[in-house]
PDB file of C-alpha atoms in Angstrom:
ATOM      1  CA  UNK A 257      -0.012   0.017  -0.048  1.00 52.00           C
ATOM      2  CA  UNK A 258       1.423   3.340  -1.018  1.00 64.00           C
ATOM      3  CA  UNK A 259       0.800   6.807   0.441  1.00 62.00           C
ATOM      4  CA  UNK A 260      -1.482   7.752  -2.600  1.00 62.00           C
ATOM      5  CA  UNK A 261      -3.813   4.834  -1.738  1.00 63.00           C
ATOM      6  CA  UNK A 262      -5.029   6.857   1.270  1.00 81.00           C
ATOM      7  CA  UNK A 263      -7.983   8.933   0.061  1.00 82.00           C
ATOM      8  CA  UNK A 264      -7.360  11.643   2.601  1.00 87.00           C
ATOM      9  CA  UNK A 265      -3.765  12.119   1.366  1.00 88.00           C
ATOM     10  CA  UNK A 266      -5.065  12.292  -2.296  1.00 90.00           C
ATOM     11  CA  UNK A 267      -7.695  15.048  -1.189  1.00 90.00           C
ATOM     12  CA  UNK A 268      -5.003  17.128   0.486  1.00 92.00           C
ATOM     13  CA  UNK A 269      -2.641  16.876  -2.471  1.00 92.00           C
ATOM     14  CA  UNK A 270      -5.450  17.674  -4.830  1.00 92.00           C
ATOM     15  CA  UNK A 271      -6.287  20.889  -2.711  1.00 93.00           C
ATOM     16  CA  UNK A 272      -2.786  21.914  -2.599  1.00 94.00           C
ATOM     17  CA  UNK A 273      -2.386  21.524  -6.353  1.00 93.00           C
ATOM     18  CA  UNK A 274      -5.507  23.620  -6.947  1.00 92.00           C
ATOM     19  CA  UNK A 275      -4.191  26.330  -4.551  1.00 94.00           C
ATOM     20  CA  UNK A 276      -0.916  26.532  -6.342  1.00 93.00           C
ATOM     21  CA  UNK A 277      -2.670  27.423  -9.603  1.00 91.00           C
ATOM     22  CA  UNK A 278      -5.580  29.399  -8.243  1.00 92.00           C
ATOM     23  CA  UNK A 279      -4.058  31.664  -5.722  1.00 92.00           C
ATOM     24  CA  UNK A 280      -1.392  33.521  -7.859  1.00 92.00           C
ATOM     25  CA  UNK A 281      -3.935  33.745 -10.660  1.00 92.00           C
ATOM     26  CA  UNK A 282      -6.668  35.012  -8.109  1.00 91.00           C
ATOM     27  CA  UNK A 283      -4.304  37.885  -7.460  1.00 92.00           C
ATOM     28  CA  UNK A 284      -4.697  38.991 -11.041  1.00 90.00           C
ATOM     29  CA  UNK A 285      -8.330  38.610 -10.781  1.00 87.00           C
ATOM     30  CA  UNK A 286      -8.528  40.749  -7.766  1.00 88.00           C
ATOM     31  CA  UNK A 287      -6.170  43.388  -9.336  1.00 88.00           C
ATOM     32  CA  UNK A 288      -8.037  43.439 -12.542  1.00 83.00           C
ATOM     33  CA  UNK A 289     -11.452  43.289 -10.781  1.00 80.00           C
ATOM     34  CA  UNK A 290     -12.397  40.223 -12.761  1.00 77.00           C
ATOM     35  CA  UNK A 291     -14.625  38.541 -10.264  1.00 74.00           C
ATOM     36  CA  UNK A 292     -17.580  38.253 -12.700  1.00 74.00           C
ATOM     37  CA  UNK A 293     -15.193  36.882 -15.352  1.00 76.00           C
ATOM     38  CA  UNK A 294     -14.222  34.151 -13.130  1.00 76.00           C
ATOM     39  CA  UNK A 295     -17.906  33.375 -12.432  1.00 79.00           C
ATOM     40  CA  UNK A 296     -18.782  33.292 -16.066  1.00 80.00           C
ATOM     41  CA  UNK A 297     -15.925  30.901 -16.837  1.00 81.00           C
ATOM     42  CA  UNK A 298     -16.644  28.738 -13.845  1.00 82.00           C
ATOM     43  CA  UNK A 299     -20.318  28.281 -14.419  1.00 82.00           C
ATOM     44  CA  UNK A 300     -19.819  27.456 -18.094  1.00 82.00           C
ATOM     45  CA  UNK A 301     -18.000  24.241 -16.744  1.00 84.00           C
ATOM     46  CA  UNK A 302     -21.504  22.445 -16.292  1.00 84.00           C
ATOM     47  CA  UNK A 303     -22.165  22.775 -20.026  1.00 85.00           C
ATOM     48  CA  UNK A 304     -18.587  21.295 -20.534  1.00 86.00           C
ATOM     49  CA  UNK A 305     -19.574  18.245 -18.329  1.00 85.00           C
ATOM     50  CA  UNK A 306     -22.682  17.816 -20.472  1.00 83.00           C
ATOM     51  CA  UNK A 307     -20.788  17.885 -23.909  1.00 85.00           C
ATOM     52  CA  UNK A 308     -18.044  15.599 -22.462  1.00 84.00           C
ATOM     53  CA  UNK A 309     -20.707  12.995 -21.498  1.00 81.00           C
ATOM     54  CA  UNK A 310     -22.619  13.342 -24.696  1.00 81.00           C
ATOM     55  CA  UNK A 311     -19.561  12.805 -26.884  1.00 82.00           C
ATOM     56  CA  UNK A 312     -17.810  10.360 -24.689  1.00 81.00           C
ATOM     57  CA  UNK A 313     -14.957  12.650 -23.911  1.00 82.00           C
ATOM     58  CA  UNK A 314     -12.944  13.107 -20.711  1.00 84.00           C
ATOM     59  CA  UNK A 315     -14.720  15.589 -18.229  1.00 83.00           C
ATOM     60  CA  UNK A 316     -11.442  17.621 -18.111  1.00 84.00           C
ATOM     61  CA  UNK A 317     -11.344  17.968 -21.815  1.00 86.00           C
ATOM     62  CA  UNK A 318     -14.985  19.013 -22.081  1.00 87.00           C
ATOM     63  CA  UNK A 319     -14.701  21.571 -19.136  1.00 87.00           C
ATOM     64  CA  UNK A 320     -11.417  22.950 -20.456  1.00 86.00           C
ATOM     65  CA  UNK A 321     -12.889  23.483 -24.065  1.00 88.00           C
ATOM     66  CA  UNK A 322     -16.026  25.261 -22.841  1.00 87.00           C
ATOM     67  CA  UNK A 323     -14.262  27.322 -20.110  1.00 84.00           C
ATOM     68  CA  UNK A 324     -11.707  28.364 -22.718  1.00 85.00           C
ATOM     69  CA  UNK A 325     -14.473  29.320 -25.240  1.00 86.00           C
ATOM     70  CA  UNK A 326     -16.385  31.282 -22.649  1.00 82.00           C
ATOM     71  CA  UNK A 327     -13.118  33.092 -21.414  1.00 77.00           C
ATOM     72  CA  UNK A 328     -12.130  33.987 -25.045  1.00 78.00           C
ATOM     73  CA  UNK A 329     -15.694  35.177 -25.679  1.00 80.00           C
ATOM     74  CA  UNK A 330     -15.683  37.426 -22.756  1.00 74.00           C
ATOM     75  CA  UNK A 331     -12.280  38.717 -23.509  1.00 71.00           C
ATOM     76  CA  UNK A 332     -13.276  39.682 -27.064  1.00 74.00           C
ATOM     77  CA  UNK A 333     -16.351  41.529 -25.858  1.00 70.00           C
ATOM     78  CA  UNK A 334     -14.499  43.638 -23.364  1.00 63.00           C
ATOM     79  CA  UNK A 335     -14.028  47.205 -24.228  1.00 60.00           C
ATOM     80  CA  UNK A 336     -16.618  47.122 -26.961  1.00 61.00           C
ATOM     81  CA  UNK A 337     -19.421  49.308 -25.090  1.00 56.00           C
ATOM     82  CA  UNK A 338     -20.995  46.337 -23.555  1.00 59.00           C
ATOM     83  CA  UNK A 339     -22.138  46.878 -19.695  1.00 62.00           C
ATOM     84  CA  UNK A 340     -19.651  44.195 -18.682  1.00 65.00           C
ATOM     85  CA  UNK A 341     -21.111  43.375 -15.230  1.00 69.00           C
ATOM     86  CA  UNK A 342     -24.583  42.810 -16.691  1.00 75.00           C
ATOM     87  CA  UNK A 343     -23.070  40.872 -19.683  1.00 75.00           C
ATOM     88  CA  UNK A 344     -21.059  38.679 -17.564  1.00 76.00           C
ATOM     89  CA  UNK A 345     -23.930  37.966 -15.177  1.00 77.00           C
ATOM     90  CA  UNK A 346     -26.190  36.969 -17.953  1.00 80.00           C
ATOM     91  CA  UNK A 347     -23.615  34.689 -19.495  1.00 80.00           C
ATOM     92  CA  UNK A 348     -22.669  33.158 -16.238  1.00 79.00           C
ATOM     93  CA  UNK A 349     -26.043  32.092 -15.091  1.00 82.00           C
ATOM     94  CA  UNK A 350     -27.192  31.161 -18.595  1.00 86.00           C
ATOM     95  CA  UNK A 351     -24.322  28.973 -19.157  1.00 82.00           C
ATOM     96  CA  UNK A 352     -24.898  27.217 -15.700  1.00 83.00           C
ATOM     97  CA  UNK A 353     -28.729  26.842 -16.635  1.00 87.00           C
ATOM     98  CA  UNK A 354     -28.074  25.433 -20.228  1.00 86.00           C
ATOM     99  CA  UNK A 355     -25.382  23.080 -18.711  1.00 83.00           C
ATOM    100  CA  UNK A 356     -27.871  21.839 -16.098  1.00 82.00           C
ATOM    101  CA  UNK A 357     -30.643  21.249 -18.681  1.00 85.00           C
ATOM    102  CA  UNK A 358     -28.215  19.780 -21.265  1.00 82.00           C
ATOM    103  CA  UNK A 359     -27.001  17.170 -18.539  1.00 79.00           C
ATOM    104  CA  UNK A 360     -30.637  15.939 -18.272  1.00 79.00           C
ATOM    105  CA  UNK A 361     -30.828  15.192 -21.988  1.00 79.00           C
ATOM    106  CA  UNK A 362     -27.765  12.970 -22.068  1.00 75.00           C
ATOM    107  CA  UNK A 363     -29.241   9.448 -22.648  1.00 70.00           C
ATOM    108  CA  UNK A 364     -28.192   6.658 -20.397  1.00 62.00           C
ATOM    109  CA  UNK A 365     -25.965   8.575 -18.119  1.00 60.00           C
ATOM    110  CA  UNK A 366     -26.746   9.217 -14.299  1.00 61.00           C
ATOM    111  CA  UNK A 367     -24.788  12.162 -13.162  1.00 63.00           C
ATOM    112  CA  UNK A 368     -24.204  13.281  -9.648  1.00 67.00           C
ATOM    113  CA  UNK A 369     -24.718  17.063 -10.276  1.00 71.00           C
ATOM    114  CA  UNK A 370     -23.926  17.861  -6.606  1.00 76.00           C
ATOM    115  CA  UNK A 371     -20.161  16.573  -7.210  1.00 78.00           C
ATOM    116  CA  UNK A 372     -19.859  18.902 -10.117  1.00 79.00           C
ATOM    117  CA  UNK A 373     -21.599  21.952  -8.493  1.00 81.00           C
ATOM    118  CA  UNK A 374     -19.927  21.663  -5.158  1.00 82.00           C
ATOM    119  CA  UNK A 375     -17.002  19.322  -5.828  1.00 82.00           C
ATOM    120  CA  UNK A 376     -16.033  15.919  -4.310  1.00 85.00           C
ATOM    121  CA  UNK A 377     -12.417  16.209  -3.220  1.00 88.00           C
ATOM    122  CA  UNK A 378     -12.678  13.109  -1.069  1.00 86.00           C
ATOM    123  CA  UNK A 379     -13.333  11.045  -4.201  1.00 86.00           C
ATOM    124  CA  UNK A 380     -10.248  12.262  -6.189  1.00 88.00           C
ATOM    125  CA  UNK A 381      -8.354   9.306  -7.841  1.00 87.00           C
ATOM    126  CA  UNK A 382      -4.789   8.841  -8.774  1.00 88.00           C
ATOM    127  CA  UNK A 383      -5.610   9.793 -12.368  1.00 87.00           C
ATOM    128  CA  UNK A 384      -7.465  12.969 -11.160  1.00 87.00           C
ATOM    129  CA  UNK A 385      -4.436  14.047  -9.156  1.00 90.00           C
ATOM    130  CA  UNK A 386      -2.285  13.756 -12.012  1.00 90.00           C
ATOM    131  CA  UNK A 387      -4.653  15.971 -14.096  1.00 89.00           C
ATOM    132  CA  UNK A 388      -4.917  18.482 -11.136  1.00 91.00           C
ATOM    133  CA  UNK A 389      -1.076  18.637 -10.707  1.00 93.00           C
ATOM    134  CA  UNK A 390      -0.458  18.655 -14.427  1.00 92.00           C
ATOM    135  CA  UNK A 391      -2.845  21.644 -14.972  1.00 90.00           C
ATOM    136  CA  UNK A 392      -1.429  23.496 -11.944  1.00 91.00           C
ATOM    137  CA  UNK A 393       1.994  23.174 -13.080  1.00 94.00           C
ATOM    138  CA  UNK A 394       1.002  24.485 -16.617  1.00 92.00           C
ATOM    139  CA  UNK A 395      -0.625  27.568 -15.039  1.00 92.00           C
ATOM    140  CA  UNK A 396       2.483  28.110 -12.748  1.00 93.00           C
ATOM    141  CA  UNK A 397       4.916  27.922 -15.851  1.00 93.00           C
ATOM    142  CA  UNK A 398       2.598  30.290 -17.866  1.00 91.00           C
ATOM    143  CA  UNK A 399       2.446  32.869 -14.986  1.00 91.00           C
ATOM    144  CA  UNK A 400       6.095  32.666 -14.288  1.00 91.00           C
ATOM    145  CA  UNK A 401       6.935  33.239 -18.025  1.00 91.00           C
ATOM    146  CA  UNK A 402       4.671  36.178 -18.419  1.00 89.00           C
ATOM    147  CA  UNK A 403       4.736  37.547 -14.837  1.00 92.00           C
ATOM    148  CA  UNK A 404       6.389  40.797 -15.645  1.00 91.00           C
ATOM    149  CA  UNK A 405       4.263  41.492 -18.678  1.00 91.00           C
ATOM    150  CA  UNK A 406       1.001  40.606 -17.022  1.00 91.00           C
ATOM    151  CA  UNK A 407       1.926  42.813 -14.036  1.00 91.00           C
ATOM    152  CA  UNK A 408       2.847  45.895 -16.273  1.00 91.00           C
ATOM    153  CA  UNK A 409      -0.383  45.329 -18.475  1.00 89.00           C
ATOM    154  CA  UNK A 410      -2.510  45.029 -15.348  1.00 87.00           C
ATOM    155  CA  UNK A 411      -1.093  48.048 -13.420  1.00 85.00           C
ATOM    156  CA  UNK A 412      -0.492  50.465 -16.335  1.00 86.00           C
ATOM    157  CA  UNK A 413      -1.851  49.463 -19.705  1.00 85.00           C
ATOM    158  CA  UNK A 414      -0.320  52.786 -21.393  1.00 85.00           C
ATOM    159  CA  UNK A 415       3.188  51.883 -20.013  1.00 85.00           C
ATOM    160  CA  UNK A 416       2.743  48.384 -21.375  1.00 85.00           C
ATOM    161  CA  UNK A 417       1.870  49.608 -24.763  1.00 88.00           C
ATOM    162  CA  UNK A 418       4.974  51.947 -24.712  1.00 86.00           C
ATOM    163  CA  UNK A 419       7.055  48.826 -23.694  1.00 85.00           C
ATOM    164  CA  UNK A 420       5.876  46.804 -26.706  1.00 87.00           C
ATOM    165  CA  UNK A 421       3.604  44.725 -24.433  1.00 88.00           C
ATOM    166  CA  UNK A 422       0.167  44.056 -25.749  1.00 87.00           C
ATOM    167  CA  UNK A 423      -2.464  44.277 -22.941  1.00 85.00           C
ATOM    168  CA  UNK A 424      -4.970  42.317 -25.095  1.00 83.00           C
ATOM    169  CA  UNK A 425      -2.476  39.461 -25.425  1.00 86.00           C
ATOM    170  CA  UNK A 426      -1.902  39.434 -21.826  1.00 86.00           C
ATOM    171  CA  UNK A 427      -5.639  39.321 -21.132  1.00 83.00           C
ATOM    172  CA  UNK A 428      -5.802  36.233 -23.482  1.00 84.00           C
ATOM    173  CA  UNK A 429      -2.999  34.575 -21.439  1.00 87.00           C
ATOM    174  CA  UNK A 430      -4.829  35.138 -18.270  1.00 87.00           C
ATOM    175  CA  UNK A 431      -8.065  33.855 -20.018  1.00 84.00           C
ATOM    176  CA  UNK A 432      -6.068  30.626 -20.924  1.00 86.00           C
ATOM    177  CA  UNK A 433      -4.930  30.140 -17.301  1.00 89.00           C
ATOM    178  CA  UNK A 434      -8.226  30.884 -15.903  1.00 87.00           C
ATOM    179  CA  UNK A 435      -9.756  28.104 -18.108  1.00 86.00           C
ATOM    180  CA  UNK A 436      -7.081  25.672 -16.978  1.00 88.00           C
ATOM    181  CA  UNK A 437      -7.826  26.373 -13.345  1.00 89.00           C
ATOM    182  CA  UNK A 438     -11.547  25.866 -13.869  1.00 87.00           C
ATOM    183  CA  UNK A 439     -10.840  22.466 -15.489  1.00 86.00           C
ATOM    184  CA  UNK A 440      -8.617  21.400 -12.597  1.00 86.00           C
ATOM    185  CA  UNK A 441     -10.792  22.748  -9.839  1.00 87.00           C
ATOM    186  CA  UNK A 442     -14.180  21.221 -10.902  1.00 85.00           C
ATOM    187  CA  UNK A 443     -13.304  17.995  -9.032  1.00 80.00           C
ATOM    188  CA  UNK A 444     -12.063  19.642  -5.961  1.00 86.00           C
ATOM    189  CA  UNK A 445     -14.553  22.511  -5.214  1.00 86.00           C
ATOM    190  CA  UNK A 446     -17.097  22.340  -7.917  1.00 84.00           C
ATOM    191  CA  UNK A 447     -18.213  25.096 -10.379  1.00 82.00           C
ATOM    192  CA  UNK A 448     -20.155  27.149  -7.941  1.00 79.00           C
ATOM    193  CA  UNK A 449     -17.165  27.473  -5.607  1.00 85.00           C
ATOM    194  CA  UNK A 450     -14.269  27.908  -7.963  1.00 87.00           C
ATOM    195  CA  UNK A 451     -14.572  31.694  -8.129  1.00 84.00           C
ATOM    196  CA  UNK A 452     -14.377  31.670  -4.233  1.00 88.00           C
ATOM    197  CA  UNK A 453     -11.131  29.957  -4.299  1.00 90.00           C
ATOM    198  CA  UNK A 454      -9.862  32.340  -6.816  1.00 90.00           C
ATOM    199  CA  UNK A 455     -10.962  35.386  -4.956  1.00 91.00           C
ATOM    200  CA  UNK A 456     -11.006  34.770  -1.160  1.00 93.00           C
ATOM    201  CA  UNK A 457      -7.386  33.747  -0.573  1.00 94.00           C
ATOM    202  CA  UNK A 458      -5.964  36.647  -2.696  1.00 93.00           C
ATOM    203  CA  UNK A 459      -8.370  39.205  -1.097  1.00 92.00           C
ATOM    204  CA  UNK A 460      -7.314  37.818   2.327  1.00 93.00           C
ATOM    205  CA  UNK A 461      -3.662  38.251   1.494  1.00 92.00           C
ATOM    206  CA  UNK A 462      -4.102  41.777   0.110  1.00 88.00           C
ATOM    207  CA  UNK A 463      -3.749  43.858   3.442  1.00 84.00           C
ATOM    208  CA  UNK A 464      -0.466  42.301   4.394  1.00 82.00           C
ATOM    209  CA  UNK A 465       1.300  42.262   0.964  1.00 81.00           C
ATOM    210  CA  UNK A 466       3.692  45.179  -0.007  1.00 84.00           C
ATOM    211  CA  UNK A 467       4.526  43.671  -3.280  1.00 90.00           C
ATOM    212  CA  UNK A 468       2.685  41.688  -5.973  1.00 91.00           C
ATOM    213  CA  UNK A 469       5.123  38.561  -5.450  1.00 91.00           C
ATOM    214  CA  UNK A 470       4.351  38.614  -1.545  1.00 92.00           C
ATOM    215  CA  UNK A 471       0.682  38.830  -2.167  1.00 93.00           C
ATOM    216  CA  UNK A 472       0.791  35.618  -4.378  1.00 93.00           C
ATOM    217  CA  UNK A 473       2.800  33.755  -1.871  1.00 94.00           C
ATOM    218  CA  UNK A 474       0.596  34.945   0.973  1.00 94.00           C
ATOM    219  CA  UNK A 475      -2.521  33.835  -0.902  1.00 95.00           C
ATOM    220  CA  UNK A 476      -1.045  30.467  -1.665  1.00 95.00           C
ATOM    221  CA  UNK A 477      -0.375  30.097   2.079  1.00 95.00           C
ATOM    222  CA  UNK A 478      -3.883  31.124   3.023  1.00 95.00           C
ATOM    223  CA  UNK A 479      -5.429  28.823   0.407  1.00 95.00           C
ATOM    224  CA  UNK A 480      -3.365  25.946   1.747  1.00 95.00           C
ATOM    225  CA  UNK A 481      -4.615  26.734   5.358  1.00 96.00           C
ATOM    226  CA  UNK A 482      -8.102  26.878   3.923  1.00 95.00           C
ATOM    227  CA  UNK A 483      -7.743  23.418   2.239  1.00 95.00           C
ATOM    228  CA  UNK A 484      -6.225  21.781   5.290  1.00 95.00           C
ATOM    229  CA  UNK A 485      -8.835  23.505   7.742  1.00 95.00           C
ATOM    230  CA  UNK A 486     -11.737  22.680   5.347  1.00 94.00           C
ATOM    231  CA  UNK A 487     -10.842  18.912   5.117  1.00 93.00           C
ATOM    232  CA  UNK A 488     -10.317  18.676   8.827  1.00 92.00           C
ATOM    233  CA  UNK A 489     -13.671  20.716   9.494  1.00 93.00           C
ATOM    234  CA  UNK A 490     -15.664  18.513   7.231  1.00 91.00           C
ATOM    235  CA  UNK A 491     -14.508  15.418   8.961  1.00 88.00           C
ATOM    236  CA  UNK A 492     -15.107  16.892  12.476  1.00 90.00           C
ATOM    237  CA  UNK A 493     -18.574  18.446  11.765  1.00 90.00           C
ATOM    238  CA  UNK A 494     -19.724  15.880   8.995  1.00 89.00           C
ATOM    239  CA  UNK A 495     -20.303  18.621   6.492  1.00 91.00           C
ATOM    240  CA  UNK A 496     -19.732  18.961   2.517  1.00 90.00           C
ATOM    241  CA  UNK A 497     -15.886  19.291   2.008  1.00 90.00           C
ATOM    242  CA  UNK A 498     -15.852  21.845  -0.795  1.00 89.00           C
ATOM    243  CA  UNK A 499     -18.259  24.350   0.912  1.00 91.00           C
ATOM    244  CA  UNK A 500     -16.386  23.755   4.133  1.00 93.00           C
ATOM    245  CA  UNK A 501     -13.123  24.743   2.382  1.00 94.00           C
ATOM    246  CA  UNK A 502     -14.600  27.972   1.094  1.00 93.00           C
ATOM    247  CA  UNK A 503     -16.148  28.764   4.645  1.00 94.00           C
ATOM    248  CA  UNK A 504     -12.659  28.456   6.214  1.00 95.00           C
ATOM    249  CA  UNK A 505     -11.163  30.665   3.461  1.00 95.00           C
ATOM    250  CA  UNK A 506     -13.932  33.149   4.271  1.00 94.00           C
ATOM    251  CA  UNK A 507     -13.083  33.026   8.004  1.00 95.00           C
ATOM    252  CA  UNK A 508      -9.440  33.628   7.216  1.00 94.00           C
ATOM    253  CA  UNK A 509     -10.508  36.628   5.035  1.00 94.00           C
ATOM    254  CA  UNK A 510     -12.489  37.977   7.916  1.00 93.00           C
ATOM    255  CA  UNK A 511      -9.573  37.495  10.496  1.00 92.00           C
ATOM    256  CA  UNK A 512      -7.195  39.138   8.028  1.00 89.00           C
ATOM    257  CA  UNK A 513      -9.324  42.190   7.531  1.00 87.00           C
ATOM    258  CA  UNK A 514     -10.045  42.428  11.301  1.00 88.00           C
ATOM    259  CA  UNK A 515      -6.326  42.340  11.914  1.00 83.00           C
ATOM    260  CA  UNK A 516      -5.811  45.047   9.372  1.00 79.00           C
ATOM    261  CA  UNK A 517      -8.519  47.350  11.112  1.00 81.00           C
ATOM    262  CA  UNK A 518      -7.217  46.765  14.635  1.00 78.00           C
ATOM    263  CA  UNK A 519      -3.448  47.213  13.730  1.00 70.00           C
ATOM    264  CA  UNK A 520      -3.526  51.028  13.331  1.00 63.00           C
ATOM    265  CA  UNK A 521      -5.597  51.217  16.502  1.00 58.00           C
ATOM    266  CA  UNK A 522      -2.903  49.281  18.362  1.00 51.00           C
ATOM    267  CA  UNK A 523      -0.150  51.567  16.970  1.00 50.00           C
ATOM    268  CA  UNK A 524      -1.721  54.487  18.468  1.00 50.00           C
TER     269      UNK A 524
END
């Protein structure tokens, strides 16, 4: 019996793999105020599940294809006069609804929709673990390769243009990374909670980070604590693991912001 035969070890490794990809990317989502963008891409994942089942493809491939299509569609519509918050809200909820309806039409397939909506990290197998860590490493390599250009395009698009960096290209790279994270995360926390794991650790790290790099590292640490605390809490309280992980992340966010508020008062 190897260490990976223990379902709890696989669950922890899957969660850490997700955090390694989602936390640095989540910092860009926070900096660019792309929360709705993450929601729209994540909610489209259910449609990817339906298409994968209908055409006998792997769930990862179906989710990645649809998430990437949604991300590219949203990126292409940005800055063209659309009210983006409204458009993204419509696309997010429409994609989720069409996906749920499409799953019901797939013949001869019984699907546990709860597992795809809220994740089933305790059921992660060795093959899932390979997909999660493979996707996470791809995202990390992509972010490492484009980190400087992505930061410049995020913080000052005019300076990026003057430096020969295309903000539109960097937006597409972020879209690709986001689609990869969605495809990786669906098994861990499900489509409804993916955006939370992108946003909450990064938002919790923001008050204590003096540099973008430190914020990414702090977000990764907070995300890891949320994974470990969520799995432990789910066992202790007999609650769904995916939502419990997000609850722990939300508590860490609350503690971080409370500490930020109290710190200036203590200094006086």
